[in-house]
Short mmCIF file of C-alpha atoms in Angstrom, two decimals:
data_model
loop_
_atom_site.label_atom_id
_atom_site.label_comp_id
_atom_site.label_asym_id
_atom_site.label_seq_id
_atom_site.Cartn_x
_atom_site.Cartn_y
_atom_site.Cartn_z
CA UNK M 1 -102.86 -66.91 77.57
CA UNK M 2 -99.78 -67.65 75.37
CA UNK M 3 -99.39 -70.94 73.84
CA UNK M 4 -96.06 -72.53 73.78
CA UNK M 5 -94.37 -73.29 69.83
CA UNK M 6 -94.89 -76.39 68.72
CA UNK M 7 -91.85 -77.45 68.28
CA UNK M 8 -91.18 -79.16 64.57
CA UNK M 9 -89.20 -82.21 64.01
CA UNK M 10 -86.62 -82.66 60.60
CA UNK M 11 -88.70 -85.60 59.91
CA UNK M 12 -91.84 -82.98 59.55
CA UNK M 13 -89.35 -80.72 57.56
CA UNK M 14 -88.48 -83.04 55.30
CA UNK M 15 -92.23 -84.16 54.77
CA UNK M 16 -93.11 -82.02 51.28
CA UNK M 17 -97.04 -82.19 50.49
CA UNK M 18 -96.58 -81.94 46.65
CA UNK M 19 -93.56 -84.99 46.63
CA UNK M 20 -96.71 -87.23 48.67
CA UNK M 21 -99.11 -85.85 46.01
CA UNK M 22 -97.01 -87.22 43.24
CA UNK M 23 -96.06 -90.76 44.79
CA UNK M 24 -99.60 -91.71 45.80
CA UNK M 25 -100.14 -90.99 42.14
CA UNK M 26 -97.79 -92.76 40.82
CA UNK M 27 -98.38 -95.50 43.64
CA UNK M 28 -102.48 -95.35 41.80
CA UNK M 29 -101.39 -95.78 38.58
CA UNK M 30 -99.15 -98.63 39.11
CA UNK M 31 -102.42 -100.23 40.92
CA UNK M 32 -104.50 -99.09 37.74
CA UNK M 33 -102.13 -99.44 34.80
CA UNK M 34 -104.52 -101.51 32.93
CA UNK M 35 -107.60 -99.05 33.83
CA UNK M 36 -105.89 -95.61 32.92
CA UNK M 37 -104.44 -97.78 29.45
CA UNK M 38 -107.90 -98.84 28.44
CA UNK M 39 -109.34 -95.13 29.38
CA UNK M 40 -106.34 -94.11 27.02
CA UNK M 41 -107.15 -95.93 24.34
CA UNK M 42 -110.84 -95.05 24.37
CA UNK M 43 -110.23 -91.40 24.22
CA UNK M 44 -108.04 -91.99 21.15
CA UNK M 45 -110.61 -94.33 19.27
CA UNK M 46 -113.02 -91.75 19.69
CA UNK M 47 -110.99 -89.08 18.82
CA UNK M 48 -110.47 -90.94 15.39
CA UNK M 49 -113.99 -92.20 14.84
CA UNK M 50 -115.56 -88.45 15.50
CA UNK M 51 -112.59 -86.64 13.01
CA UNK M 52 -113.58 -89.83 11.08
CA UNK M 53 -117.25 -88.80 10.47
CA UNK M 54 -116.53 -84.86 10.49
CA UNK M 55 -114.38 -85.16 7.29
CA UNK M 56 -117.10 -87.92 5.64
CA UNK M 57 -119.87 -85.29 6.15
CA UNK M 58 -117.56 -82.65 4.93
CA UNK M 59 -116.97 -84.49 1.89
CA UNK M 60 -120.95 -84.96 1.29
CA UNK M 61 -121.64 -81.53 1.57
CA UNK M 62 -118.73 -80.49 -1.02
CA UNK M 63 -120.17 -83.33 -3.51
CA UNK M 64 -123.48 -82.03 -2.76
CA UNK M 65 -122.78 -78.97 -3.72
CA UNK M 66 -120.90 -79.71 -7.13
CA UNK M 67 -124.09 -81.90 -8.02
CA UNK M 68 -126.13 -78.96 -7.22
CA UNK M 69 -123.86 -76.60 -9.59
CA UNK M 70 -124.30 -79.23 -12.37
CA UNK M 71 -128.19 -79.68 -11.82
CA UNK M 72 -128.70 -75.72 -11.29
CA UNK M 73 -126.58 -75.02 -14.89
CA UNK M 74 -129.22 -77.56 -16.68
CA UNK M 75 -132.19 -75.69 -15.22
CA UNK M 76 -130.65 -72.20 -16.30
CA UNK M 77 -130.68 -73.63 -19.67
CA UNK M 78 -133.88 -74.59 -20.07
CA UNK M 79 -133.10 -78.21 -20.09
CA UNK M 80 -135.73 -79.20 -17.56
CA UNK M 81 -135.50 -82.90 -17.78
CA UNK M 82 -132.05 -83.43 -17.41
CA UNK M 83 -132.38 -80.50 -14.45
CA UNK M 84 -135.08 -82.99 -12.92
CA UNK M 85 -133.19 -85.81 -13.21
CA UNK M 86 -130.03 -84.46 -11.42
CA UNK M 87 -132.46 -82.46 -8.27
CA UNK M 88 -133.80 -85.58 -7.90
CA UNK M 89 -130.97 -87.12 -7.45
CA UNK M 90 -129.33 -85.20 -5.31
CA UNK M 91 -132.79 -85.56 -3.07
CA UNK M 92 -132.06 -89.18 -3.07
CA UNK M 93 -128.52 -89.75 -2.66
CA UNK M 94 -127.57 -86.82 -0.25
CA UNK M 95 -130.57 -86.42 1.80
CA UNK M 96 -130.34 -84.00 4.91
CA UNK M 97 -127.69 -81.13 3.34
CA UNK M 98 -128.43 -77.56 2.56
CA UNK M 99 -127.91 -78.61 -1.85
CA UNK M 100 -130.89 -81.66 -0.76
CA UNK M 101 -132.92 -78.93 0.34
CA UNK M 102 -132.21 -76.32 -2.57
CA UNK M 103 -133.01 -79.37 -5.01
CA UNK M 104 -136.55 -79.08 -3.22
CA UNK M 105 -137.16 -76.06 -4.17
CA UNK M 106 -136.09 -76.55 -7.62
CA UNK M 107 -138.07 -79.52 -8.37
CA UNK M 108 -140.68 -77.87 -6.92
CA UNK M 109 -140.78 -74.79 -9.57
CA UNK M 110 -140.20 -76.77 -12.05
CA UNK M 111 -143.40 -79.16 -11.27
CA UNK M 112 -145.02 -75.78 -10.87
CA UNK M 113 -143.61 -74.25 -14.68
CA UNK M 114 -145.33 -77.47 -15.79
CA UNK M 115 -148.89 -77.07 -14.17
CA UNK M 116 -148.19 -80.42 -11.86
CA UNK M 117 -149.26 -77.92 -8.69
CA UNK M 118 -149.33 -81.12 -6.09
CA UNK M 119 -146.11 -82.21 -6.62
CA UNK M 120 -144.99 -78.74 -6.73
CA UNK M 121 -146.80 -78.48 -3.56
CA UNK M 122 -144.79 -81.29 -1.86
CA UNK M 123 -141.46 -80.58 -2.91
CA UNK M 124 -142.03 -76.80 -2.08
CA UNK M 125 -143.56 -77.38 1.60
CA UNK M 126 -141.02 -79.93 1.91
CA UNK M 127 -138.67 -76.91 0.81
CA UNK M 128 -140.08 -74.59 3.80
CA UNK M 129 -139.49 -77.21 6.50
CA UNK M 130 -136.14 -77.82 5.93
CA UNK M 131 -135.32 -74.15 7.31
CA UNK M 132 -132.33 -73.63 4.55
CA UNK M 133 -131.73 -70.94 2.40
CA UNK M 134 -134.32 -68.01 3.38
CA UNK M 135 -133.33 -65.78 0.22
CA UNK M 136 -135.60 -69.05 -1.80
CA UNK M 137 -138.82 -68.57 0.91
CA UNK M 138 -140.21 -65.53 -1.36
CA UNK M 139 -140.43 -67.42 -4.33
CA UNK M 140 -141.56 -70.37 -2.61
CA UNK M 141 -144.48 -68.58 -0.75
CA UNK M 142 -145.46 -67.04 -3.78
CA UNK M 143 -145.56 -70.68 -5.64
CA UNK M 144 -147.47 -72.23 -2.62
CA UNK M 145 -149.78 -68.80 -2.67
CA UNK M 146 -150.76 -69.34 -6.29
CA UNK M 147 -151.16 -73.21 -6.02
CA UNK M 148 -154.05 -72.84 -2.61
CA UNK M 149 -155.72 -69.53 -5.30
CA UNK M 150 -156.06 -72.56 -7.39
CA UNK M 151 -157.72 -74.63 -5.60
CA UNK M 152 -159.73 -72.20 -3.71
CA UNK M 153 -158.09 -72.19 -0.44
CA UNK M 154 -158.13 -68.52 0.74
#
């Protein structure tokens, strides 16, 4: 059985879905002005803070690093105590970066060059925690090997 056409009005016609779309928008945000502002705002303070703290951590690491050189250029030299000095600094002042973490391991050869094996001990475990540079675990492992033959722990 046939259905008759629906017949369609102009006012239907002129009815567009995407124009009602876009002026119960706008008909929302002139409700919510102060809402969809404050949402505004918030976005942009955060995008500011977090770009904020990106380029501060960026700027640790690239000091880190240059204290590291120094520090690394006094231990190539021989010049232990001033290489001490400057790894232990660098533990201190930027704690949680890949140079802090290097700094460990230097400290801890140097305690070990200097028969202080439990110092050497911490600063090397503290070394193989960190999970940082693995080209340093041989040297490490061979440190922490010869510190347990010392003191009898097969």
């Amino acid at each position: 059985m046939l259905k008759p056409k629906r017949k369609i009005t102009k006012k239907e016609i002129k009815r567009d879905p995407f124009l009602e779309t876009i002026d119960k928008l706008e008909n929302s945000f002139e409700q919510n002005k102060k809402t969809f502002l404050n949402v505004v705002l918030v976005l942009i303070a955060g995008i500011f803070i977090i770009n904020f703290l990106l380029k501060k951590q960026d700027q640790k690491n690239i000091d880190s690093n240059s204290a590291l050189g120094v520090a690394t250029v006094a231990f190539e030299n021989r010049d232990y105590e001033n290489a001490k000095f400057q790894f232990e600094t660098i533990i201190s002042d930027f704690s949680g970066t890949k140079a802090s973490s290097i700094a460990n391991f230097y400290l801890g050869r140097i305690y070990f060059e200097n028969n202080e094996f439990e110092k050497s001990e911490l600063f090397l475990n503290t070394f193989m925690t960190s999970g940082e540079p693995q080209i340093l675990y041989l040297g490490a492992v061979k440190m922490l090997t010869h510190i347990a033959v010392k003191n009898n722990h097969y």
